[in-house]
Coordinates of C-alpha atoms in Angstrom, one line a residue:
M1 CA 0.1 0.0 -0.1
L2 CA 2.7 2.5 1.2
L3 CA 4.3 1.9 -2.5
I4 CA 0.9 2.8 -3.9
V5 CA 0.8 5.9 -1.9
L6 CA 4.9 6.6 -3.5
A7 CA 3.4 5.7 -7.1
Y8 CA 0.6 8.2 -7.4
L9 CA 2.8 11.3 -5.4
G10 CA 5.2 10.3 -7.9
G11 CA 2.8 10.7 -10.8
V12 CA 1.4 14.2 -8.9
L13 CA 4.8 16.0 -9.1
T14 CA 5.2 14.9 -13.1
I15 CA 3.1 18.5 -13.7
L16 CA 6.5 20.2 -12.5
S17 CA 8.9 18.4 -14.9
P18 CA 9.3 19.6 -18.1
C19 CA 9.5 16.7 -20.6
I20 CA 5.6 17.2 -19.5
L21 CA 5.4 19.6 -21.4
P22 CA 4.8 18.4 -25.3
V23 CA 1.6 16.6 -23.6
L24 CA -0.1 19.6 -22.8
P25 CA -1.3 20.6 -26.0
F26 CA -2.8 17.8 -26.4
V27 CA -4.6 18.0 -22.8
F28 CA -5.6 21.7 -23.1
S29 CA -6.9 21.0 -26.3
R30 CA -9.8 20.1 -24.6
A31 CA -10.2 22.8 -22.1
D32 CA -13.0 24.9 -23.4
Q33 CA -15.0 21.1 -22.9
P34 CA -17.2 19.7 -20.3
F35 CA -14.7 18.3 -18.3
V36 CA -16.8 15.0 -17.3
R37 CA -17.6 14.2 -21.0
S38 CA -14.2 15.4 -22.7
G39 CA -11.4 15.8 -20.2
L40 CA -12.1 13.2 -18.3
P41 CA -12.4 10.5 -20.9
L42 CA -9.2 11.7 -21.9
L43 CA -6.6 11.8 -19.0
A44 CA -8.1 8.4 -18.2
G45 CA -7.4 6.8 -21.7
M46 CA -3.6 8.6 -21.0
A47 CA -3.1 6.9 -18.0
L48 CA -4.5 4.1 -19.0
T49 CA -2.4 3.1 -22.2
F50 CA 0.9 4.1 -20.4
A51 CA 0.1 1.7 -17.6
A52 CA -0.4 -1.0 -20.2
V53 CA 2.6 -0.1 -22.4
A54 CA 4.7 0.4 -19.6
T55 CA 3.8 -2.8 -18.0
L56 CA 4.8 -4.3 -21.3
A57 CA 7.9 -2.1 -21.9
A58 CA 9.3 -3.6 -18.6
V59 CA 8.9 -7.2 -18.8
G60 CA 8.4 -7.7 -22.2
G61 CA 10.9 -8.6 -24.8
G62 CA 12.3 -6.5 -28.2
W63 CA 9.2 -6.9 -29.9
V64 CA 7.5 -4.3 -27.2
V65 CA 9.7 -1.8 -28.1
A66 CA 9.1 -2.1 -31.7
A67 CA 5.5 -2.3 -31.6
N68 CA 5.8 0.8 -29.5
Q69 CA 8.1 2.3 -32.0
Y70 CA 5.0 1.7 -34.6
G71 CA 2.0 3.0 -32.0
R72 CA 4.2 5.9 -31.4
W73 CA 4.0 7.0 -35.2
L74 CA 0.6 6.3 -36.1
A75 CA -0.1 8.2 -32.9
L76 CA 2.1 11.5 -33.7
V77 CA -0.1 11.0 -37.6
M78 CA -3.5 11.1 -35.6
L79 CA -2.5 13.7 -33.2
A80 CA -1.1 15.8 -36.1
L81 CA -4.1 15.4 -38.3
F82 CA -5.9 16.9 -35.2
G83 CA -4.0 19.9 -34.8
L84 CA -4.1 20.9 -38.3
T85 CA -7.8 20.3 -38.0
L86 CA -8.3 22.8 -35.5
L87 CA -5.6 25.7 -37.1
L88 CA -7.1 25.3 -40.6
P89 CA -10.6 24.0 -40.3
R90 CA -11.7 25.2 -44.2
L91 CA -8.5 23.3 -45.2
A92 CA -9.3 20.3 -43.3
E93 CA -13.2 20.5 -45.2
H94 CA -11.1 20.0 -48.6
L95 CA -8.6 17.3 -47.7
T96 CA -9.9 14.0 -49.1
R97 CA -7.2 11.8 -48.4
P98 CA -8.4 8.9 -45.7
L99 CA -6.3 9.8 -42.6
V100 CA -7.1 13.5 -42.9
A101 CA -10.3 12.5 -43.1
L102 CA -10.2 10.6 -40.1
G103 CA -8.9 13.8 -38.6
N104 CA -11.8 15.9 -39.8
R105 CA -14.0 13.3 -38.6
L106 CA -12.0 13.2 -34.9
S107 CA -12.4 16.7 -34.9
S108 CA -16.2 17.8 -35.5
A109 CA -17.3 14.8 -33.3
A110 CA -15.1 16.0 -30.7
H111 CA -16.3 20.0 -31.6
A112 CA -20.1 18.8 -32.2
S113 CA -22.0 22.0 -30.8
G114 CA -23.4 21.1 -27.2
A115 CA -22.4 17.4 -27.2
P116 CA -18.9 16.6 -26.9
R117 CA -18.5 12.7 -27.2
A118 CA -16.9 10.7 -24.5
G119 CA -15.2 8.5 -27.0
S120 CA -13.4 10.3 -29.3
S121 CA -11.8 12.1 -26.1
F122 CA -11.2 8.9 -25.1
L123 CA -9.2 8.1 -27.8
L124 CA -7.2 11.0 -28.3
G125 CA -6.1 10.2 -24.6
I126 CA -5.3 6.7 -25.7
A127 CA -3.0 8.6 -28.8
T128 CA -1.7 10.9 -25.9
G129 CA -0.8 7.8 -23.8
L130 CA 1.4 6.6 -26.1
L131 CA 4.0 9.5 -26.3
W132 CA 3.8 10.2 -22.7
A133 CA 7.3 9.3 -21.5
P134 CA 7.3 11.1 -18.4
C135 CA 11.2 11.8 -17.0
A136 CA 12.0 8.2 -15.5
G137 CA 12.2 9.9 -11.8
P138 CA 13.6 7.8 -8.7
I139 CA 9.1 6.7 -8.0
L140 CA 8.9 5.9 -11.9
G141 CA 12.5 4.1 -11.9
L142 CA 11.8 1.9 -8.6
V143 CA 8.4 0.8 -10.5
L144 CA 10.2 -0.2 -13.6
T145 CA 13.0 -2.1 -11.9
G146 CA 11.3 -3.8 -9.4
A147 CA 8.5 -5.2 -12.8
A148 CA 12.2 -5.7 -14.5
L149 CA 13.1 -8.0 -12.0
H150 CA 10.3 -9.5 -9.9
G151 CA 8.8 -9.8 -13.1
A152 CA 4.8 -9.5 -14.3
S153 CA 2.0 -9.3 -12.0
V154 CA -1.3 -7.5 -11.0
G155 CA 1.1 -5.4 -8.4
T156 CA 3.3 -4.1 -11.1
T157 CA 0.1 -2.6 -13.2
L158 CA -1.2 -1.8 -9.8
L159 CA 1.7 0.8 -9.1
L160 CA 1.9 1.9 -13.0
L161 CA -1.7 2.6 -12.7
A162 CA -0.8 4.7 -10.0
Y163 CA 1.4 7.0 -11.2
A164 CA -0.4 7.8 -13.6
A165 CA -3.6 8.2 -12.0
G166 CA -1.0 11.0 -10.4
A167 CA 0.1 12.2 -13.2
A168 CA -3.6 12.3 -14.7
T169 CA -4.9 14.3 -11.3
S170 CA -2.4 17.0 -11.6
L171 CA -3.7 17.7 -15.0
A172 CA -7.1 17.4 -14.1
V173 CA -6.6 20.6 -12.0
A174 CA -4.8 21.9 -14.9
L175 CA -7.0 21.4 -16.9
L176 CA -10.0 23.1 -15.1
L177 CA -8.3 25.9 -14.5
G178 CA -7.4 26.2 -18.0
S179 CA -11.2 26.0 -18.8
K180 CA -12.2 28.8 -16.8
V181 CA -9.2 31.2 -18.3
F182 CA -10.6 30.0 -21.8
A183 CA -14.1 30.4 -21.0
A184 CA -13.2 34.0 -19.5
M185 CA -11.0 34.8 -23.0
K186 CA -14.3 34.3 -24.7
R187 CA -16.6 35.8 -22.7
S188 CA -14.4 39.4 -22.7
L189 CA -12.6 39.2 -26.3
G190 CA -14.8 37.0 -28.3
A191 CA -11.5 34.9 -29.0
G192 CA -12.9 31.3 -29.4
E193 CA -11.8 30.8 -33.0
W194 CA -8.1 32.5 -32.1
I195 CA -8.5 30.1 -29.0
R196 CA -9.0 26.7 -31.3
R197 CA -6.2 27.9 -33.6
G198 CA -3.7 28.5 -30.7
L199 CA -4.2 25.5 -29.6
G200 CA -3.8 23.7 -32.7
A201 CA -0.4 25.6 -33.4
A202 CA 0.5 24.1 -29.7
M203 CA -0.6 20.5 -30.4
L204 CA 1.3 20.6 -33.6
G205 CA 4.4 21.9 -31.5
G206 CA 4.0 18.8 -29.7
V207 CA 3.8 16.8 -32.3
A208 CA 7.3 18.0 -33.9
A209 CA 8.8 18.2 -30.3
I210 CA 8.0 14.4 -29.5
A211 CA 8.6 13.6 -33.5
L212 CA 12.7 15.4 -32.7
G213 CA 12.9 13.5 -29.4
L214 CA 12.7 16.9 -27.6
D215 CA 10.5 15.4 -24.8
T216 CA 13.0 12.7 -24.4
G217 CA 16.8 14.0 -24.9
A218 CA 17.1 18.1 -24.4
L219 CA 13.5 18.7 -22.2
A220 CA 15.1 16.0 -19.8
S221 CA 18.6 17.1 -19.8
V222 CA 16.9 20.3 -18.0
S223 CA 14.9 20.6 -14.8
T224 CA 13.0 24.2 -13.5
V225 CA 12.1 22.0 -10.7
A226 CA 14.2 19.7 -8.9
T227 CA 11.4 17.2 -8.8
S228 CA 14.4 14.4 -8.4
G229 CA 15.1 15.5 -5.2
L230 CA 11.3 15.9 -3.9
E231 CA 10.9 12.3 -5.2
Q232 CA 13.9 10.6 -3.0
A233 CA 12.7 12.8 -0.3
L234 CA 9.6 11.3 -0.3
I235 CA 11.0 7.4 -0.7
R236 CA 13.5 8.4 2.3
D237 CA 10.4 10.4 4.4
L238 CA 7.5 7.3 3.6
S239 CA 9.2 4.5 3.5
P240 CA 12.8 4.3 5.5
A241 CA 12.2 0.2 6.1
A242 CA 11.6 -0.9 2.7
T243 CA 14.6 -0.7 2.1
H244 CA 15.7 -3.2 4.3
T245 CA 12.3 -5.6 4.6
G246 CA 13.9 -8.2 2.4
G247 CA 10.7 -8.6 -0.1
P248 CA 9.9 -7.3 -3.2
A249 CA 9.5 -3.8 -2.1
G250 CA 13.2 -3.4 -0.7
A251 CA 14.6 -5.7 -3.4
M252 CA 13.0 -2.6 -5.5
M253 CA 14.4 0.1 -3.6
A254 CA 17.7 -1.2 -3.3
A255 CA 17.9 -1.7 -7.0
Q256 CA 17.1 1.8 -7.5
A257 CA 17.5 4.2 -4.8
Q258 CA 20.9 3.1 -4.3
P259 CA 21.6 1.7 -7.6
E260 CA 25.8 1.7 -7.5
A261 CA 25.6 -0.7 -4.3
A262 CA 23.6 -3.5 -6.9
M263 CA 27.2 -4.0 -8.1
R264 CA 29.6 -2.3 -5.9
M265 CA 28.9 -3.1 -2.9
V266 CA 32.5 -3.7 -1.1
R267 CA 32.9 -5.0 2.9
T268 CA 36.2 -5.0 4.9
A269 CA 36.4 -8.4 6.8
A270 CA 35.8 -7.8 10.1
P271 CA 36.9 -10.4 12.7
V272 CA 35.2 -14.1 13.0
E273 CA 34.3 -16.0 15.8
T274 CA 34.0 -19.1 14.6
A275 CA 31.4 -20.2 17.9
A276 CA 28.9 -18.3 17.8
A277 CA 25.4 -19.8 16.3
L278 CA 24.5 -18.8 12.8
P279 CA 21.1 -17.2 13.1
V280 CA 18.3 -19.4 11.6
E281 CA 17.4 -17.0 8.0
G282 CA 14.8 -19.1 6.4
Q283 CA 14.3 -21.8 4.2
L284 CA 16.1 -22.8 0.9
P285 CA 13.6 -21.7 -1.5
P286 CA 12.2 -24.5 -4.8
L287 CA 15.0 -24.2 -7.6
S288 CA 12.3 -25.2 -10.3
G289 CA 12.2 -22.2 -11.9
A290 CA 15.7 -22.3 -13.6
V291 CA 14.7 -22.6 -17.5
Q292 CA 17.9 -25.0 -17.7
W293 CA 20.7 -26.3 -15.5
L294 CA 24.3 -26.4 -16.9
N295 CA 27.2 -28.7 -15.5
S296 CA 24.7 -30.7 -13.5
P297 CA 20.8 -32.3 -14.2
P298 CA 18.3 -30.2 -12.4
L299 CA 18.5 -30.0 -8.4
T300 CA 15.6 -30.1 -5.9
A301 CA 15.8 -28.9 -2.5
Q302 CA 15.1 -32.8 -1.5
D303 CA 17.9 -33.8 -3.8
L304 CA 20.7 -31.1 -1.4
R305 CA 19.2 -32.9 2.1
G306 CA 21.8 -33.4 4.3
K307 CA 24.6 -31.5 2.3
V308 CA 26.1 -27.9 2.6
V309 CA 25.2 -25.0 -0.4
L310 CA 26.4 -22.8 -0.8
L311 CA 24.1 -20.3 -3.5
D312 CA 26.2 -17.7 -5.3
V313 CA 23.9 -15.1 -7.3
W314 CA 26.0 -13.7 -10.3
T315 CA 25.7 -12.6 -14.0
Y316 CA 28.8 -13.3 -16.1
S317 CA 29.3 -9.3 -17.4
C318 CA 29.6 -8.1 -13.6
I319 CA 32.7 -7.5 -12.9
N320 CA 31.5 -8.0 -9.3
C321 CA 30.9 -11.7 -10.0
L322 CA 34.1 -11.8 -11.6
R323 CA 36.2 -10.8 -8.9
T324 CA 34.1 -12.4 -6.9
L325 CA 34.5 -16.3 -8.8
P326 CA 37.8 -17.5 -7.5
Y327 CA 36.9 -17.2 -3.8
V328 CA 33.6 -19.2 -5.0
K329 CA 35.3 -21.7 -7.4
A330 CA 38.3 -22.1 -5.0
W331 CA 35.8 -23.1 -1.9
A332 CA 33.5 -25.3 -4.6
S333 CA 37.0 -27.0 -4.6
K334 CA 38.2 -27.4 -1.5
Y335 CA 35.0 -28.9 0.3
R336 CA 33.4 -30.7 -2.5
D337 CA 34.5 -34.3 -1.1
Q338 CA 33.3 -32.7 2.4
G339 CA 30.3 -32.3 1.5
L340 CA 29.8 -28.5 -0.1
V341 CA 27.6 -28.5 -3.1
V342 CA 27.9 -25.4 -4.5
I343 CA 25.2 -23.7 -7.0
G344 CA 26.2 -20.8 -9.1
V345 CA 22.4 -18.9 -9.8
H346 CA 22.9 -16.7 -12.4
A347 CA 20.7 -14.3 -13.2
P348 CA 20.7 -11.7 -16.3
E349 CA 21.1 -7.9 -15.6
F350 CA 21.5 -7.2 -19.5
A351 CA 19.3 -8.8 -22.3
F352 CA 22.2 -10.8 -24.1
E353 CA 23.3 -12.6 -20.1
R354 CA 19.7 -13.9 -21.2
N355 CA 20.8 -16.2 -24.5
V356 CA 22.1 -19.8 -23.1
A357 CA 24.7 -19.9 -25.6
N358 CA 26.3 -16.9 -24.2
V359 CA 26.0 -18.2 -20.4
K360 CA 27.5 -21.8 -21.4
R361 CA 29.9 -19.8 -23.2
A362 CA 31.3 -18.1 -20.5
V363 CA 30.9 -21.2 -17.6
H364 CA 33.6 -22.7 -19.8
E365 CA 35.7 -19.7 -20.4
L366 CA 35.3 -19.0 -16.8
G367 CA 36.2 -22.5 -15.6
I368 CA 33.5 -23.1 -13.6
D369 CA 32.6 -26.7 -12.9
Y370 CA 30.0 -26.3 -10.4
P371 CA 26.5 -26.6 -11.1
V372 CA 25.0 -23.9 -12.8
A373 CA 21.0 -22.7 -12.7
I374 CA 19.9 -20.0 -15.7
D375 CA 17.4 -18.0 -13.3
N376 CA 16.2 -15.9 -16.6
H377 CA 12.9 -15.1 -14.8
Y378 CA 14.3 -14.4 -11.5
A379 CA 12.0 -16.9 -9.9
I380 CA 15.1 -17.9 -7.4
W381 CA 16.1 -14.8 -6.7
R382 CA 12.7 -13.5 -6.1
A383 CA 12.2 -16.8 -3.7
L384 CA 15.2 -15.8 -2.1
H385 CA 13.9 -11.6 -1.6
N386 CA 17.5 -10.6 -3.9
E387 CA 18.8 -7.3 -4.4
Y388 CA 22.1 -7.1 -5.4
W389 CA 24.7 -9.2 -7.3
P390 CA 26.7 -11.0 -6.4
A391 CA 25.1 -12.8 -3.8
E392 CA 26.3 -15.8 -1.1
Y393 CA 23.9 -17.7 0.2
L394 CA 24.6 -20.3 3.2
V395 CA 21.9 -23.4 3.6
D396 CA 23.1 -26.3 5.9
A397 CA 22.0 -30.2 6.1
Q398 CA 18.3 -29.3 7.4
G399 CA 17.5 -26.9 3.9
R400 CA 17.4 -23.6 6.2
I401 CA 19.6 -20.2 5.5
R402 CA 22.3 -19.4 7.5
H403 CA 24.3 -16.8 6.4
H404 CA 24.2 -14.4 3.3
H405 CA 26.4 -11.6 2.0
F406 CA 25.7 -9.2 -0.7
G407 CA 28.4 -7.6 -3.2
E408 CA 32.7 -8.6 -2.9
G409 CA 34.4 -8.7 0.5
E410 CA 34.0 -10.4 3.6
Y411 CA 35.3 -13.5 2.1
A412 CA 37.1 -15.1 5.5
Q413 CA 33.3 -15.1 7.4
T414 CA 31.7 -16.8 4.4
E415 CA 34.6 -19.4 4.4
H416 CA 34.5 -19.6 8.4
A417 CA 30.7 -19.9 7.9
I418 CA 31.3 -22.8 5.2
Q419 CA 33.7 -24.8 8.1
Q420 CA 31.1 -24.4 10.5
L421 CA 28.0 -25.7 8.5
L422 CA 30.1 -28.8 7.8
A423 CA 31.2 -29.2 11.2
E424 CA 27.4 -29.4 12.0
A425 CA 26.5 -31.8 9.7
G426 CA 28.9 -34.0 10.9
H427 CA 31.7 -33.7 9.1
R428 CA 35.3 -34.8 10.7
N429 CA 38.3 -33.3 10.2
V430 CA 36.9 -30.3 8.0
A431 CA 39.5 -28.2 5.8
T432 CA 40.6 -25.0 8.0
G433 CA 42.5 -21.7 6.5
L434 CA 41.3 -19.2 4.0
V435 CA 41.8 -19.5 0.5
G436 CA 44.2 -17.5 -1.5
T437 CA 43.5 -14.0 -2.7
P438 CA 43.6 -13.2 -7.1
D439 CA 46.7 -11.1 -7.7
K440 CA 46.1 -10.5 -11.8
G441 CA 43.9 -10.5 -14.1
V442 CA 40.1 -9.0 -14.3
Q443 CA 39.6 -10.9 -11.3
M444 CA 42.2 -9.2 -9.3
A445 CA 40.4 -7.2 -6.0
P446 CA 39.6 -3.7 -7.2
D447 CA 41.9 -0.6 -5.6
N448 CA 39.4 0.9 -3.2
A449 CA 41.7 3.7 -2.3
D450 CA 42.2 5.3 -5.5
L451 CA 38.8 4.3 -6.8
Q452 CA 36.4 7.3 -7.1
S453 CA 34.5 6.8 -10.2
P454 CA 31.4 5.2 -10.0
E455 CA 29.7 2.2 -12.4
T456 CA 27.9 4.0 -15.6
Y457 CA 25.6 3.0 -17.6
I458 CA 24.9 3.8 -21.4
G459 CA 21.2 3.7 -22.2
Y460 CA 19.2 6.2 -21.1
R461 CA 17.1 4.5 -18.4
R462 CA 20.0 5.0 -15.9
A463 CA 22.1 6.7 -17.6
E464 CA 24.2 9.7 -15.3
R465 CA 26.9 12.4 -16.4
F466 CA 26.2 12.5 -20.1
A467 CA 28.4 15.9 -20.9
S468 CA 27.9 15.4 -25.0
P469 CA 26.2 18.9 -26.7
G470 CA 22.7 18.2 -26.6
G471 CA 21.7 15.2 -24.3
Q472 CA 20.9 11.4 -25.1
T473 CA 18.3 11.1 -28.2
R474 CA 16.2 7.8 -27.4
N475 CA 16.2 5.1 -29.6
L476 CA 16.7 7.4 -33.1
P477 CA 19.8 8.1 -34.7
Q478 CA 21.7 10.8 -33.8
H479 CA 24.9 12.5 -34.9
Y480 CA 27.2 12.9 -31.3
T481 CA 30.4 15.5 -30.3
A482 CA 32.4 14.8 -27.3
P483 CA 32.7 16.8 -24.8
A484 CA 35.9 18.8 -25.0
R485 CA 36.9 19.0 -21.8
P486 CA 35.1 16.5 -19.5
A487 CA 35.4 16.6 -15.7
L488 CA 35.7 14.2 -13.4
N489 CA 33.2 11.2 -14.2
Q490 CA 31.5 12.9 -16.8
W491 CA 31.3 10.6 -20.4
G492 CA 30.4 11.1 -23.7
L493 CA 29.9 9.9 -27.8
A494 CA 31.3 11.1 -31.0
G495 CA 29.5 9.9 -34.2
T496 CA 26.1 8.3 -34.7
W497 CA 24.8 6.3 -32.2
Q498 CA 21.3 5.3 -31.6
V499 CA 21.2 5.4 -27.8
G500 CA 18.1 2.2 -26.1
G501 CA 17.0 1.9 -22.5
A502 CA 20.1 -0.5 -21.9
H503 CA 23.0 0.1 -24.6
A504 CA 23.9 2.7 -27.0
T505 CA 24.1 1.1 -30.5
L506 CA 26.9 2.4 -33.1
D507 CA 25.4 3.3 -36.2
G508 CA 27.9 4.9 -38.4
A509 CA 31.1 3.5 -40.0
T510 CA 33.1 5.1 -36.5
G511 CA 32.1 6.4 -33.0
R512 CA 34.4 7.0 -30.1
I513 CA 33.2 7.1 -26.5
V514 CA 35.2 9.4 -24.3
Y515 CA 35.5 8.9 -20.2
R516 CA 37.0 11.1 -17.4
F517 CA 37.6 8.9 -14.9
H518 CA 39.8 8.0 -11.5
A519 CA 40.4 3.9 -10.8
R520 CA 42.9 1.8 -11.6
D521 CA 41.3 -0.4 -13.5
L522 CA 38.5 0.7 -16.1
N523 CA 35.8 -2.0 -17.6
L524 CA 33.5 -1.4 -20.2
V525 CA 30.6 -4.6 -20.9
L526 CA 30.6 -4.5 -25.4
G527 CA 29.0 -6.8 -27.5
P528 CA 29.9 -7.0 -31.5
A529 CA 27.4 -5.9 -34.6
K530 CA 23.9 -7.8 -34.3
D531 CA 25.4 -9.8 -37.2
G532 CA 28.1 -10.9 -35.0
K533 CA 30.6 -9.5 -37.2
P534 CA 34.3 -8.5 -35.1
V535 CA 34.3 -5.2 -34.0
R536 CA 38.1 -3.4 -34.3
F537 CA 39.1 -1.0 -31.6
R538 CA 41.6 1.4 -30.0
V539 CA 41.9 3.0 -26.9
S540 CA 44.0 6.1 -25.7
I541 CA 44.7 7.7 -21.9
D542 CA 45.7 11.2 -22.4
G543 CA 45.2 10.6 -26.2
A544 CA 48.5 8.7 -26.0
P545 CA 48.4 4.4 -26.2
P546 CA 48.3 3.3 -23.1
G547 CA 51.4 1.8 -23.3
A548 CA 51.9 -0.7 -19.8
A549 CA 48.4 0.3 -17.9
H550 CA 46.5 -1.5 -21.1
G551 CA 43.8 -3.8 -20.2
V552 CA 44.0 -7.7 -20.7
D553 CA 41.9 -7.1 -23.3
V554 CA 44.5 -4.0 -25.4
D555 CA 47.6 -4.3 -26.5
A556 CA 50.4 -2.0 -25.6
K557 CA 49.1 0.2 -28.3
G558 CA 45.3 -0.1 -27.7
D559 CA 44.3 -2.1 -30.3
G560 CA 41.8 -4.6 -29.6
T561 CA 38.7 -6.5 -31.4
I562 CA 35.0 -7.1 -29.7
T563 CA 34.0 -10.8 -30.9
E564 CA 31.1 -11.6 -28.1
Q565 CA 28.8 -9.8 -25.6
R566 CA 30.5 -9.3 -22.2
L567 CA 32.8 -6.9 -19.8
Y568 CA 36.1 -6.3 -21.3
Q569 CA 39.2 -4.4 -19.5
L570 CA 40.8 -1.5 -21.1
V571 CA 42.8 -0.5 -18.5
R572 CA 45.0 -1.7 -15.4
Q573 CA 47.3 1.2 -13.7
D574 CA 50.3 0.0 -11.9
K575 CA 52.0 3.1 -11.7
T576 CA 50.1 6.1 -9.4
V577 CA 46.0 6.7 -10.3
T578 CA 44.9 10.2 -10.8
D579 CA 42.0 12.0 -13.2
R580 CA 43.1 10.6 -16.8
T581 CA 40.9 10.9 -19.9
F582 CA 39.5 7.7 -21.4
A583 CA 38.7 7.3 -25.1
I584 CA 37.5 4.2 -27.4
E585 CA 37.7 4.6 -30.9
F586 CA 35.6 2.0 -32.9
L587 CA 36.7 1.4 -36.0
D588 CA 34.0 -0.8 -37.2
P589 CA 29.8 -0.2 -37.2
G590 CA 27.2 -2.2 -34.9
V591 CA 29.1 -2.0 -31.9
Q592 CA 27.1 -2.5 -28.6
A593 CA 28.3 -0.8 -25.2
Y594 CA 26.7 -1.4 -22.4
A595 CA 28.3 -0.1 -19.1
F596 CA 31.0 1.3 -17.8
T597 CA 33.1 -0.2 -14.2
F598 CA 35.6 0.4 -12.6
G599 CA 38.3 -1.1 -9.8

């Protein structure tokens, strides 16, 4: 219930955001009509369509995105025609093309003397809902992230309906006030026809703004009112316990309100008291939600009775998971003969990590020989009420969860807990001591003392600190210019790119990404072109080849090739870490860039 209230209040605040501006002309086109029969159906159609499309987009596949793009263009055509009939009613009467005739009929039905039709207003609201893309503030981001991680549900739709209802409420207030203003202008100035034409011009302006991407590009990059701060305050004040509940609400809060924690949580080891009893935290959930198992037939909770089980929730392009992996593999080998069963629960973050063939290849290349459950639908993730990559859950011989750890670090605590549970299960001569620490390659522990750059997503849904002039344009090819002098942790694109929700695709023959960073390591999740052809690239640091500071996927000249979808280590410095400007130039088209991580 608390999340529904939060979603509703977040929707109410939408009217204060600049990116609502292109939608306002469509709403105010009904300001001179009775509210119940005209304005209210429009807002209802707008809210219902937004909730339906957002639900599908949050949990659906690529076909949803494509279908919605066609729907947006159809809606733009329809609303443009509607605007023309308002602006030039005489011209509309002489146009005979079917689509324009449809617009004329809509206009006539909507403005019939004394008898506005609710159906035409509802249809106009549906078209507006297809175009409405509010700024993804913390509250809407919380809802959509939760939907993606926890699957489709009635709760997801209710939250999106609450958000849309909040926006409709604030728009209804504006519409009611606007209708009074327009009525006064008509009475005093006799300006009814000019108001009608002005609304038509405003609608055409709104259509142009949306068609050019201003609603999700330039307008989304400015902020006349600090709506994000207001929403963060609502999250903090209304649901302080939500981030600690361990239930679905808590998972959504952690994934959105604390995005860096989800992938970069690092804890230092504290003294271990092996004699202390480990608490019972719950039961091992069913593992039947996995879509496939690797290195093993499907395992059940009953199969694992009598064994100590370590569940490692991971995904193969996550740098934090990769840095944890050597410890997990070492524990699996060290304690296998003493009763420990390690199970990797692969829960994808990016779409390419849902591809089972990609996961199989990664498991083979990473040398993982223990069972891996492919949790593409987040069934095991949700059953564990999990919030993070990576996450470790230790289960005793009776099937009870007795220990957990989120993120990197505290390896000594986890290994002592393994030893303790094996001893409890009756295993004698349990191995002592601790496994070693990896000292090279991608899996080397991060240099936290010099780590000042955060994980940075390139897709517009979670992009921050983007510094190319003009901001990002969503889902359309756009030519970008790299920032000339980016500040620390600012980044930008150069060349023609199409920026999607989760990644950006190079749409030209060549292109660059620039990032001003402060860290020992710089990694970038990349994929080749859609046709699978390798993509060549060249890396530079402060305008020069990396030399000895090259990563494992680059040579000293800075040259490398993208052959598969995964994390690529591009920089590994062995000297003093300072602010430096990284650039990667792609020499072939089609590359897909997802996220920067650092270490």
